[in-house]
Structure formats: C-alpha cells, structure tokens
Short mmCIF file of C-alpha atoms and ligand atoms in Angstrom, two decimals:
data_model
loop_
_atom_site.label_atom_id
_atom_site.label_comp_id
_atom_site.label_asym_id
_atom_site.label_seq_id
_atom_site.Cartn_x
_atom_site.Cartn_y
_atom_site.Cartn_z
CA UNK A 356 10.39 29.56 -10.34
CA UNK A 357 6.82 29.42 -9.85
CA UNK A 358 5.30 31.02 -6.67
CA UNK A 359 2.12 30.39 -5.03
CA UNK A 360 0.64 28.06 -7.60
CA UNK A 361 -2.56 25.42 -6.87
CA UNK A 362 -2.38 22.24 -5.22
CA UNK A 363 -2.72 20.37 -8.44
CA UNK A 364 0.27 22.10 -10.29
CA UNK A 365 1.99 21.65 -7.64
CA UNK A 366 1.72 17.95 -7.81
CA UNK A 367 1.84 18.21 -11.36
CA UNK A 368 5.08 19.83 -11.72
CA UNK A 369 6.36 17.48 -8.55
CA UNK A 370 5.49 14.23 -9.98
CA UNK A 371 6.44 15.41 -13.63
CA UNK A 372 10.12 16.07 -12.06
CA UNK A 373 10.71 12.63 -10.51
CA UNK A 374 12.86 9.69 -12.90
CA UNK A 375 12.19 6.10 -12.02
CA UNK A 376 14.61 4.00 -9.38
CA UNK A 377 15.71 1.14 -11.25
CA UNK A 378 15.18 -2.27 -9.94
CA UNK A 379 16.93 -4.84 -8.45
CA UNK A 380 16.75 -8.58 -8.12
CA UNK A 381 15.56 -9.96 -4.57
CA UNK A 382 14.74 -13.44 -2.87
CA UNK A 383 11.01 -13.94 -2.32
CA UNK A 384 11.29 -13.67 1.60
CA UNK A 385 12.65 -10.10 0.98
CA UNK A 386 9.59 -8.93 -1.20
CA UNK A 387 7.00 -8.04 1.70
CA UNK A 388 5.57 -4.65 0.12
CA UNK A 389 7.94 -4.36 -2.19
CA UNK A 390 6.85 -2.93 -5.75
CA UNK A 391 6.91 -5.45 -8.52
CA UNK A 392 9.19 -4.39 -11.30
CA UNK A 393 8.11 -7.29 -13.34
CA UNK A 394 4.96 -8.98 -14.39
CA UNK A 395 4.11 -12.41 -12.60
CA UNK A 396 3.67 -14.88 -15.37
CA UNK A 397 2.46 -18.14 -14.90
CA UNK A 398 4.94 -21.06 -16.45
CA UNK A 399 2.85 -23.82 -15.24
CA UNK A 400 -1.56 -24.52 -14.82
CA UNK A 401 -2.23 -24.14 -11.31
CA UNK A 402 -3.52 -26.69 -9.97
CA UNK A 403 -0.66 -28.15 -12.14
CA UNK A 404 -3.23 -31.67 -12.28
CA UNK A 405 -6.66 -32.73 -11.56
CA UNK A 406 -7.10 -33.51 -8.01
CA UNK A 407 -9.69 -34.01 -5.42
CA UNK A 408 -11.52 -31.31 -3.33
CA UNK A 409 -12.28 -33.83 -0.57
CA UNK A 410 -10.91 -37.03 1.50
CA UNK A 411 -13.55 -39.54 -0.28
CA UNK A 412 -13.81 -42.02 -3.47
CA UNK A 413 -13.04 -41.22 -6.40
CA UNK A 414 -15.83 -42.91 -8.35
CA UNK A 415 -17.61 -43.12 -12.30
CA UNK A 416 -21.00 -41.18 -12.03
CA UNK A 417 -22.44 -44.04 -14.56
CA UNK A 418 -22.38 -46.32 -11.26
CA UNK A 419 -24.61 -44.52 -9.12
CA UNK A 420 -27.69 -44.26 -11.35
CA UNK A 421 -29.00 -46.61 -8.13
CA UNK A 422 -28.39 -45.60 -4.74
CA UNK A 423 -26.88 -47.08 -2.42
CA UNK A 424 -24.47 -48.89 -4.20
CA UNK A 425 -21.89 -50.87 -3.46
CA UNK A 426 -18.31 -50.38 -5.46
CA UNK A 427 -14.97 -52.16 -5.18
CA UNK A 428 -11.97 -50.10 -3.56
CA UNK A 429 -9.17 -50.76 -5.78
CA UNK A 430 -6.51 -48.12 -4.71
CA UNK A 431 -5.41 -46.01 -2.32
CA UNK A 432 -4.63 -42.51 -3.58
CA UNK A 433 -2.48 -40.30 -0.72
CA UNK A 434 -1.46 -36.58 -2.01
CA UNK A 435 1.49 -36.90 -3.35
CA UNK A 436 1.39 -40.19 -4.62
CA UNK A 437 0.19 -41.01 -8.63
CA UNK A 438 -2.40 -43.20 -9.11
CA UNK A 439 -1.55 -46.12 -10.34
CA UNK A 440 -5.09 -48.15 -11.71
CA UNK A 441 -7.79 -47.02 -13.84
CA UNK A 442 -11.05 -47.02 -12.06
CA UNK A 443 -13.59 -49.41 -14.18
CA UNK A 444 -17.15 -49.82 -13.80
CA UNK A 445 -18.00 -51.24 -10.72
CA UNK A 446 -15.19 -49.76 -8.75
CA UNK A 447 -13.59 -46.40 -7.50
CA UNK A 448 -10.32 -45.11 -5.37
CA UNK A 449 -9.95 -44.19 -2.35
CA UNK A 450 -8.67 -40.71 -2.81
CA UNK A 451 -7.33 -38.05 -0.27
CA UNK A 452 -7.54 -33.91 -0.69
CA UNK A 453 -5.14 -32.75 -3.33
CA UNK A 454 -4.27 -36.23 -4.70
CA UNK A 455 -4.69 -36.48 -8.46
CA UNK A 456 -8.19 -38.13 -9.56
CA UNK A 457 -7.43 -41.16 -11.38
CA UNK A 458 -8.21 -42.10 -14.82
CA UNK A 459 -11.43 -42.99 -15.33
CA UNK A 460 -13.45 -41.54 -12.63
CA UNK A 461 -15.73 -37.89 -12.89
CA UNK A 462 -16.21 -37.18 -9.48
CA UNK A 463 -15.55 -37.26 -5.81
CA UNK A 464 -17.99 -38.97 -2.96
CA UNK A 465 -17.04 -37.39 0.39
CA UNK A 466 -16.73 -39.79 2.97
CA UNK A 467 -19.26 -38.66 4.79
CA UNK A 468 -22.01 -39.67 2.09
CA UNK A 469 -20.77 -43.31 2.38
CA UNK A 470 -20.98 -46.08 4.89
CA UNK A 471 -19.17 -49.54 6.08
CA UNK A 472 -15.86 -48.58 3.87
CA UNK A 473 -13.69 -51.43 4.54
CA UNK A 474 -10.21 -52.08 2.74
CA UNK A 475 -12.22 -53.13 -0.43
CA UNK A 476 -15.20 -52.15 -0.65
CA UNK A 477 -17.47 -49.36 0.18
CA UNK A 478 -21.50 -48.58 0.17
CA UNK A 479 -22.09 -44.91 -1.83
CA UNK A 480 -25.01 -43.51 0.21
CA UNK A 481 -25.28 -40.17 -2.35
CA UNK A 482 -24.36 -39.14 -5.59
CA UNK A 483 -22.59 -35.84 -6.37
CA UNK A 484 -22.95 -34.06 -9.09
CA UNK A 485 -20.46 -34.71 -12.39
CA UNK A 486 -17.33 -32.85 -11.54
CA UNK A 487 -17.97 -31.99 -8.44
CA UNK A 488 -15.11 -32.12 -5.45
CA UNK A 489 -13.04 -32.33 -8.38
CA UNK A 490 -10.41 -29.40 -8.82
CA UNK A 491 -9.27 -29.08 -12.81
CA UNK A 492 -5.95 -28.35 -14.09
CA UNK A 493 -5.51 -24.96 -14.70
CA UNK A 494 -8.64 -23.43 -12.59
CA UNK A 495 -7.05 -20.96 -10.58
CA UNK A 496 -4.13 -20.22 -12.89
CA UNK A 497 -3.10 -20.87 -16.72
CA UNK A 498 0.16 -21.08 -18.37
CA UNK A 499 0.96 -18.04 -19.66
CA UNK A 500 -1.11 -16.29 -17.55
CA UNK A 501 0.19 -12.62 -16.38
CA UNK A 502 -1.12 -13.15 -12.69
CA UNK A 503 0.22 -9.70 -10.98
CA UNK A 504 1.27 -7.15 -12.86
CA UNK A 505 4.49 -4.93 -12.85
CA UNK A 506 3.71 -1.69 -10.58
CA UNK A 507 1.65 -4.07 -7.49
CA UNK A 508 2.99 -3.75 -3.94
CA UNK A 509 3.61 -7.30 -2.73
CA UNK A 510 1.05 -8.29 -0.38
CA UNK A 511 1.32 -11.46 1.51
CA UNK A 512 -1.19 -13.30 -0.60
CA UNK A 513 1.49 -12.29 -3.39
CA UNK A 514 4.26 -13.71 -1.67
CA UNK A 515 2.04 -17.09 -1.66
CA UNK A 516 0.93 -16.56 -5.34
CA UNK A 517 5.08 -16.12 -6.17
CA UNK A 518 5.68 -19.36 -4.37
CA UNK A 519 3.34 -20.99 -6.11
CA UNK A 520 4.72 -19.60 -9.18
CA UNK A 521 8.11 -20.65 -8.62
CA UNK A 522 9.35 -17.16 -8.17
CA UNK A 523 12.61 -17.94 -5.98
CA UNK A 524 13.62 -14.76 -6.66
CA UNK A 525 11.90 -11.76 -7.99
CA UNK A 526 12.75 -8.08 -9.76
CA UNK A 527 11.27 -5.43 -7.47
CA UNK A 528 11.60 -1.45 -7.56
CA UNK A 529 14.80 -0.34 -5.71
CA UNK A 530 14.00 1.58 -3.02
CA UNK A 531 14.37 5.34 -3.49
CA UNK A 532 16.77 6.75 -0.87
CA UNK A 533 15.57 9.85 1.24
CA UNK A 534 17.63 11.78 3.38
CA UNK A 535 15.49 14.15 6.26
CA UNK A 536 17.08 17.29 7.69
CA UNK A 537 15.54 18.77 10.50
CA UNK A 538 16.76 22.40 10.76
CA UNK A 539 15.85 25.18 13.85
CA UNK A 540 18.02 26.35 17.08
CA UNK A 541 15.16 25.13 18.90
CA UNK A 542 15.50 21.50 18.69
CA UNK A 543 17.04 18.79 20.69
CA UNK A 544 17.37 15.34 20.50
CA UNK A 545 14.23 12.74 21.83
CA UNK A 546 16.42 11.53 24.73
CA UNK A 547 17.25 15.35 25.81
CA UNK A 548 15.02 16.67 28.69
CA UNK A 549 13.61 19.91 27.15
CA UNK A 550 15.11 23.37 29.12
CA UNK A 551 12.87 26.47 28.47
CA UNK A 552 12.93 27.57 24.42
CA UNK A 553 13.38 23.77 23.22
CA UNK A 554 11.48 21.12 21.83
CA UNK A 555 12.27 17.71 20.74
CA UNK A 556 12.69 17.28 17.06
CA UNK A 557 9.49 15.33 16.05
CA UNK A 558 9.43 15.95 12.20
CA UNK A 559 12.81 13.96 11.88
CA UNK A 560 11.63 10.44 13.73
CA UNK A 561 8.00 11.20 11.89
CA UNK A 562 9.07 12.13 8.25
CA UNK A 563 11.74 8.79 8.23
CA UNK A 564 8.79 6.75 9.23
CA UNK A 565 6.42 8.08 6.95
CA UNK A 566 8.96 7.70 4.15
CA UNK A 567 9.86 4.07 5.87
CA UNK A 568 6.33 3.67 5.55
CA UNK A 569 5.79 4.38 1.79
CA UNK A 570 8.48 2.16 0.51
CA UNK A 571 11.95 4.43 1.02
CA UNK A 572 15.19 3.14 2.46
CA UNK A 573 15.67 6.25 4.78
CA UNK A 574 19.30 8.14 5.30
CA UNK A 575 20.34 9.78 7.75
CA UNK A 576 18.81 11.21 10.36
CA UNK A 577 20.51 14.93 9.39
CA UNK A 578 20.08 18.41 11.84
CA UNK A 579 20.98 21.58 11.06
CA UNK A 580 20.86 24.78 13.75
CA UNK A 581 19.85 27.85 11.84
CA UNK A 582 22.91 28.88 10.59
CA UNK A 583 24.67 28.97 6.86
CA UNK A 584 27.49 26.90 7.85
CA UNK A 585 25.33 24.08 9.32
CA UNK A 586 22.91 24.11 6.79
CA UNK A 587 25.33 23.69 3.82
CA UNK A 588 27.61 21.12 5.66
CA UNK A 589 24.22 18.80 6.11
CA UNK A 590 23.43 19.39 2.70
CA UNK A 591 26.64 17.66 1.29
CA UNK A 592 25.76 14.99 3.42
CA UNK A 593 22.33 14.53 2.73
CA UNK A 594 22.55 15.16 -1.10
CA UNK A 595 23.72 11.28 -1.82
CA UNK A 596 19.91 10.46 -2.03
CA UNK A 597 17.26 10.38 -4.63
CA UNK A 598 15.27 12.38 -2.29
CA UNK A 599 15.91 15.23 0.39
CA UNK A 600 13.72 16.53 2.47
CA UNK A 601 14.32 19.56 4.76
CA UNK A 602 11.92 20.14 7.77
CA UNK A 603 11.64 23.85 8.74
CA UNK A 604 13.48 26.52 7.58
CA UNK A 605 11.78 27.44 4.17
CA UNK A 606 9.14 30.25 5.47
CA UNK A 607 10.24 33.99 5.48
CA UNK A 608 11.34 34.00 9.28
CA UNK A 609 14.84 35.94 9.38
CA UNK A 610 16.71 32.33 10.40
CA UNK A 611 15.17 30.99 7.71
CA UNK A 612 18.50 29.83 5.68
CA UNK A 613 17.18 26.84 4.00
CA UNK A 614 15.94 28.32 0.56
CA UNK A 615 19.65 30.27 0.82
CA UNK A 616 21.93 27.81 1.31
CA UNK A 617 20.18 25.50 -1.49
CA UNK A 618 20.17 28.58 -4.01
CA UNK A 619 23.64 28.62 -3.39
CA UNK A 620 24.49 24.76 -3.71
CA UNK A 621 22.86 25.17 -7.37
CA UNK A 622 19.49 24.25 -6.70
CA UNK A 623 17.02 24.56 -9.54
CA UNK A 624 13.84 25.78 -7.71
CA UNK A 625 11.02 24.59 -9.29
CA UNK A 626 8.07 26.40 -7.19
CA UNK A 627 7.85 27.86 -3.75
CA UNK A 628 4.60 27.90 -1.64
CA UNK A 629 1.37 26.26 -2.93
CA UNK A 630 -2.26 27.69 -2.50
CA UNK A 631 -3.39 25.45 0.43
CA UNK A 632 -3.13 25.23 4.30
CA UNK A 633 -1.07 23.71 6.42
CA UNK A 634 1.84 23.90 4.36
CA UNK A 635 1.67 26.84 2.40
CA UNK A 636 5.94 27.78 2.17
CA UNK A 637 6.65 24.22 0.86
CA UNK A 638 9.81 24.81 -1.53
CA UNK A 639 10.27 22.24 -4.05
CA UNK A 640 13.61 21.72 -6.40
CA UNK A 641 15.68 19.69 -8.41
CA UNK A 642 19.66 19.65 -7.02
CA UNK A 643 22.02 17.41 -9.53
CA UNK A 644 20.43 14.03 -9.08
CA UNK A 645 18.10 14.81 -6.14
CA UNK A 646 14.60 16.48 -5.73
CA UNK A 647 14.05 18.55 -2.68
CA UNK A 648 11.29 19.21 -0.54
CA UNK A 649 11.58 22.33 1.64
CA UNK A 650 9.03 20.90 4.14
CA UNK A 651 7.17 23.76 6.46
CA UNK A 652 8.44 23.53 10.26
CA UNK A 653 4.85 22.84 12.01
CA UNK A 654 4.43 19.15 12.48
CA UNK A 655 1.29 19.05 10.92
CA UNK A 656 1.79 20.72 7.68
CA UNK A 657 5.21 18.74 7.00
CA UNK A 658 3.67 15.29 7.79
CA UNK A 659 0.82 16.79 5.45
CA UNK A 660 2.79 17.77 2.62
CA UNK A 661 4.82 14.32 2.55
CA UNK A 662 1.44 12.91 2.40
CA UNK A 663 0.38 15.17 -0.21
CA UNK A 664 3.08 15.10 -2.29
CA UNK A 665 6.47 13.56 -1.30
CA UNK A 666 4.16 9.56 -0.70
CA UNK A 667 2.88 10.06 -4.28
CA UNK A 668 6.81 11.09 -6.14
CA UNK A 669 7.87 7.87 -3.96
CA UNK A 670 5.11 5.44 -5.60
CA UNK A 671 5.95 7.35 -9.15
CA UNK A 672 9.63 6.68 -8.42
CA UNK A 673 8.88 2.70 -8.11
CA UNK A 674 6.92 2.82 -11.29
CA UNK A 675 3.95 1.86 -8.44
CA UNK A 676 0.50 1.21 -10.33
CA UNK A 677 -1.18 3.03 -8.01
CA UNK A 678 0.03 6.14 -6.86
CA UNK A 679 -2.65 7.92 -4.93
CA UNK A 680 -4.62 7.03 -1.98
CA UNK A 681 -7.83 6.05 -1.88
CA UNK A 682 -10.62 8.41 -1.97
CA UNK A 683 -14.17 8.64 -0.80
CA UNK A 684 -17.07 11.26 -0.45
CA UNK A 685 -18.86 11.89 2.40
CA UNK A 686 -20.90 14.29 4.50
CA UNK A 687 -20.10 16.60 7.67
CA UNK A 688 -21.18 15.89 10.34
CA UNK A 689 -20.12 18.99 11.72
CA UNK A 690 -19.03 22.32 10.39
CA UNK A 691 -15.07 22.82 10.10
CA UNK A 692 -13.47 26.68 9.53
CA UNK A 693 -12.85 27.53 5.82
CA UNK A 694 -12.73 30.37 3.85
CA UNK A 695 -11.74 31.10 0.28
CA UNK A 696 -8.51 31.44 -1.38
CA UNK A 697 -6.64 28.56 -0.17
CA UNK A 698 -7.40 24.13 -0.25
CA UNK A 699 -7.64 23.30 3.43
CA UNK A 700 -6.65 19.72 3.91
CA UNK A 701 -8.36 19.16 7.37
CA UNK A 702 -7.93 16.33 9.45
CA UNK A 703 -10.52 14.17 10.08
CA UNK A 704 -12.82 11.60 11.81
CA UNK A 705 -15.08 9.09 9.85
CA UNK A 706 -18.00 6.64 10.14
CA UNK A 707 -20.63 5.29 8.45
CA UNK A 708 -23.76 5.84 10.16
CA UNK A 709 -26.55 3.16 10.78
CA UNK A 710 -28.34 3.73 7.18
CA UNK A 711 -24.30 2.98 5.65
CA UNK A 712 -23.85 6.56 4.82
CA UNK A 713 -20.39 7.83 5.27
CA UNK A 714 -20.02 10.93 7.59
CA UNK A 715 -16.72 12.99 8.43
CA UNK A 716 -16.33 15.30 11.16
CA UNK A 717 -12.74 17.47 11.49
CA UNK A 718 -10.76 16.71 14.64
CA UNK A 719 -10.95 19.30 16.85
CA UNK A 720 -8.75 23.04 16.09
CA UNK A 721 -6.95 22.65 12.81
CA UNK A 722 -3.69 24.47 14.22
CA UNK A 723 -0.65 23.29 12.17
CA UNK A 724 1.30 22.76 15.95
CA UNK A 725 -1.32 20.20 17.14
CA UNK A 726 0.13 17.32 16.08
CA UNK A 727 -1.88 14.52 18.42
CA UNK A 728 -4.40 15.00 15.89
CA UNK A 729 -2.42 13.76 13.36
CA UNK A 730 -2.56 10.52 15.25
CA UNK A 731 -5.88 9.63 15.76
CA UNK A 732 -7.47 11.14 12.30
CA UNK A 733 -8.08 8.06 10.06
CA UNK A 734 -8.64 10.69 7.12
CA UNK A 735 -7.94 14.22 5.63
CA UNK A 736 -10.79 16.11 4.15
CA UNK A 737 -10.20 17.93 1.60
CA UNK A 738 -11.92 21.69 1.24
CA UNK A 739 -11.14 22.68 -2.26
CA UNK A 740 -9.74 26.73 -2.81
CA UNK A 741 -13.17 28.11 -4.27
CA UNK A 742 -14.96 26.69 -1.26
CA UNK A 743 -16.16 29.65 1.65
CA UNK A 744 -17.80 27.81 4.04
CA UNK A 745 -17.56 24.21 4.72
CA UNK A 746 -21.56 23.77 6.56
CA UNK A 747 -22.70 20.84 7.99
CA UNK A 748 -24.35 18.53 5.82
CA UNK A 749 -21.74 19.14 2.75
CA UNK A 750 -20.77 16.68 0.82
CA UNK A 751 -16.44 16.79 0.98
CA UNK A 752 -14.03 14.40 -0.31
CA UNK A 753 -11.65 12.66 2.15
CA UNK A 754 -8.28 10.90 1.17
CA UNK A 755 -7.97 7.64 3.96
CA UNK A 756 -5.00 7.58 5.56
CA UNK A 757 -3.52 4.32 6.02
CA UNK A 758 -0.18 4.01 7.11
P1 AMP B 1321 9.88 26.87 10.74
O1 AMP B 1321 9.26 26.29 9.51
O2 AMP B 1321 11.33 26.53 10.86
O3 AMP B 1321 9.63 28.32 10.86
O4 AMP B 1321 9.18 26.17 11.96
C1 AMP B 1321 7.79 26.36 12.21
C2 AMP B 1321 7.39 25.73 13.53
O5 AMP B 1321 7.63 24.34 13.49
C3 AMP B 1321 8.14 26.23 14.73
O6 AMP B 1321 7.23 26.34 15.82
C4 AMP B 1321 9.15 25.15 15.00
O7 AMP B 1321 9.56 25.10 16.34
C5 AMP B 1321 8.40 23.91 14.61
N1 AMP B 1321 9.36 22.89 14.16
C6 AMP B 1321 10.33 23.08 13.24
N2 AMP B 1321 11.03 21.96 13.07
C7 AMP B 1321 10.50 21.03 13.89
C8 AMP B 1321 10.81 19.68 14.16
N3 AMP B 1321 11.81 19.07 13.54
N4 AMP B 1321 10.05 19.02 15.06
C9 AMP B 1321 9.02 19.64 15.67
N5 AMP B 1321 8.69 20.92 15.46
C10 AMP B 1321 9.42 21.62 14.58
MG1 MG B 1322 12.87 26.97 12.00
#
C-alpha cells in the first residue's frame, strides 16, 4: 500500500485500476447522456436528395440572363412528393422547402423575388446565384461517414443526428453500478428532526446524485453506525457493485472501523491518504470485482474527492472520450490561504471582467464542514503542493464544475 502519495498518482493508480463496463443495446429514446459504445456511421447522404432551401421556383439560370422574365409554371412540387416533369427552357416548378429540385433546373427563386404568380405562370423579379437555395445530396452528411464517435455522451442534438441516421436502437456504455455507505453514530435520516449530537446524513443523498449525475445507476442507499458488525454486514450488501464508496470512517478517529472491516473482507488497499486538502484520508482499494473509495466524512472533501477522482474512474469505466473536466486559467481576484506541502483544491467564484479576462475569487472560509459553499461555487481552483502563498493577482488553474 502506498501512503500519502500526490494527487496525480493518486489518480494515476485510481484510473489505472478501473476495467471497462461492457455495453448494452438501448432504444434511441433511452440514450439521453448515455456514452456511445459504438461509432455513428452514416448508411445513407444526408440530405438523402437535392432539395430546395426555400418555398419558390425552381428555375434554369440560362433564363434569367434578362430580368424580369416571365416563365411557365409547369408543376407543383410539395415535400414529399417526386417531381414528375423536367423543367425546359422557358419554364420552372413551383417548388416547396425540402422538396427535391427537379431535373433540369440550378437554382431556387424565393417567392418573394417574384410577382403576379398565377397557376401557370410567374414574373422572376431577381436572379439568384447558380446553386443557390439549393441543398445537395450529401452536404451535411456522407455515406460512410463516422458522424459521432464511440466514447461521446449523447447530447440531444445526438439523439436528432441518430434519428436521422436511422439508429432505432443504439449500443451505449452500461452504466457502472455504485453502491454509497454512509457510516458514523452521528447520523440520522433527512426526515428525522435532529436531537443534540446528530446530524442528517448529507454525503449519502449528495454522493448518489453526484454519481447519478456522472452517468452511474446508483445502489443502495447503505448506513453503517460505527461499529464492526454494522460495517461488515453493509459491506456484503454493498459489494454487488462495480463501485463502492464509503463516506466517513477512513481517518484515524478511534470509531474509525472502515479501513478494518475492509482489511478484513480481503480488500487489496491500493493507497491511503493523498497529499492535498480537503480530503487528505481518502482510502482507495480493489475488493474481488469492486473498487473502493474510503471517502473522508466532511461534506466537502467527500463531494471533492468524487469529483476528483471517483467522476473521472466513472467516465474511464464507460470507455468516455473525455474523461476530465474542463479547465481554464485565470487570475485572483483575491488572496485565498495556502501554504506548502499539500494541493488545495479551493472552491471558487468566477467571471470575466469587462476587458474578457477571466478572474477567480475563493468562496469565503475553505472549512471542509461548510458545505453551502459547495453549492454556489461554479469552480474549484486548484493550488498546486509547491505553491506557499496563493497572492492576488496569480495566475491559478480552475476545473468548472458543471453538474
Ligand atoms: P469522519 O470521516 O467519519 O471522521 O467524519 C468527519 C466529519 O464528517 C464529522 O464531522 C462527521 O459528522 C461528518 N460526516 C460524516 N459522515 C457524514 C455524512 N454522511 N453526512 C454529513 N456529514 C458527515
Ligand atoms: Mg465518522
């Protein structure tokens, strides 16, 4: 077991440690942010025909070397329908949006550059140019064409793409299952009313969203009081998943039976407590065909610590493309407490000021119990171990948090 190793090891050894899901076969209307455990390919050109861009004529360009110019109507074309004449000098269609130009015409004349249509005939005001408010075969799409690739999270503009695809039903990343065990005597249920000494368990309800949130089917929920006994029975119930994660527990307080009882069910420990703050006892392990995270107690440093690394194993586990959030730099606005030794993820605030530059300020204290802050920072900064002092006017890296 390693012991106090960097942040980056740890998510090294973390993500190195975590097998792939499988996939499973689902109908498009159950895709919604799914993971794509296919490539999208293209059997048809989309459009799938030549078609018109506008409700107008479809008309030769040869014809309107002199404007205006009068031109026989010789079919109606309605989307949907197949044209049925060729249009010949001296003549054009009447064409509607997304019906397919006839033979023998180059371009589209809105309506609106034409006057006195009647059934037959019509007076062409303006030319357009060849081509245009004509959409070609093939311009968005080709056959053949790989149009998302395997690894993408399934957007609703992907949904649309598969339907145009003729994806009825689609292979997606199965979701990895997580199981979340809040442990400590001191917790009671959301709907208790709290006597003196308890509090309600927040991790549970906030770690099954947040792994509800990056793409995990979520088990459970699973308490344990601080005791042997308790601890071990939720194990064997929470152990069916790919992933368990215990809240609490893991630091060096004398109730602290989590690391125990896991030693004991056989667990391979793989490191315990990382160089950083919040969050420093997280306990990480492999147990048969589970990884476990032994999450810190304090609010903030477990929903940290799934951010950090429990979100990212998820996205590896569903073979997602991308796996980290994104990233940007920017200055603070204000100083925020560091020292050396240790990467400080603090929460924070950002903007971009009125010349576009982006600027971060922290949220308030950094205590690992205030957990409000959690909800209204859009970002964390990141304060890297070497760094002493983080000054105002420092340029820091921040990781967006988007839920
Ligand atoms: P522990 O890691 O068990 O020593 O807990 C550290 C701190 O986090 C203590 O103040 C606990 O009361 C608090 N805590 C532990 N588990 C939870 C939980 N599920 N919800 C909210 N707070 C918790
Ligand atoms: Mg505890």
């Amino acid at each position: 077991m390693k012991e106090f190793i960097s942040v980056t090891e740890a998510l090294q050894i973390v993500l190195e440690n975590v097998r792939s899901t499988g996939s499973e076969t689902v109908s498009l209307d159950g895709t919604l942010h799914r993971t794509l455990a296919e490539d999208l390919v293209s059997r048809d050109d989309i459009p799938p025909f030549t078609n018109s861009a506008m409700d107008g004529f479809a008309v030769r360009m040869s014809d309107l070397k002199d404007l205006p110019k009068s031109l026989t109507v010789i079919e109606d074309v309605f989307a949907g329908t197949v044209p049925l004449e060729v249009v010949h000098p001296g003549t054009c269609s009447r064409i509607m949006t997304g019906a397919v130009i006839p033979e023998g015409a180059d371009a589209v004349v809105p309506v609106e550059w034409t006057r006195e249509p009647d059934e037959d005939r019509v007076m062409i005001e303006r030319a357009p140019l060849v081509g245009q408010y004509v959409r070609l075969r093939g311009e968005d799409v080709r056959a053949g064409d790989t149009v998302i690739p395997s690894g993408s999270i399934v957007s609703p503009p992907t949904v649309g793409m598969m339907a145009s695809l003729g994806y009825a039903r689609v292979r997606v990343a199965r979701r990895p299952t997580v199981s979340v065990v809040s442990t400590g005597d001191e917790l009671v249920d959301v709907t208790a009313d709290l006597t003196q000494g308890t509090i309600r368990d927040s991790n549970g309800p906030a770690l099954a969203a947040q792994a509800a949130a990056a793409g995990a089917e979520v088990l459970g929920p699973f308490r344990a009081r601080d005791d042997l006994a308790d601890i071990r029975c939720a194990i064997e119930a929470a152990r069916e998943a790919d992933v368990i994660l215990f809240s609490g527990g893991v630091s060096v307080g004398s109730h602290d039976f989590v690391k125990r009882v896991l030693d004991e069910a056989g667990m391979q420990i793989l490191f315990w407590k990382v160089r950083q703050r919040p969050g420093k006892p997280l306990a990480f392990g492999l147990l048969t065909g589970s990884v476990v995270f032994g999450l810190p107690g304090n609010p903030v440093s477990s929903a940290i610590c799934f951010d950090c690394y429990v979100r990212p194993a998820l996205a590896v586990m569903m073979r997602r493309r991308i796996v980290h959030r994104r990233r940007a730099v920017a200055k603070l606005e204000k100083p925020t407490p560091k020292s050396a030794g240790l990467h400080w993820f603090a929460r924070g605030i950002a903007r971009y000021d009125e010349t576009g530059e982006l600027l971060v300020r922290d949220t308030g204290p950094q205590a690992s119990n205030l957990y409000s802050s959690m909800a209204f920072a859009d970002c964390l900064i990141h304060l890297p171990e070497h760094l002493e002092r983080a000054d105002k006017g420092i340029r820091v890296e921040i990781e967006w948090l988007t839920w």
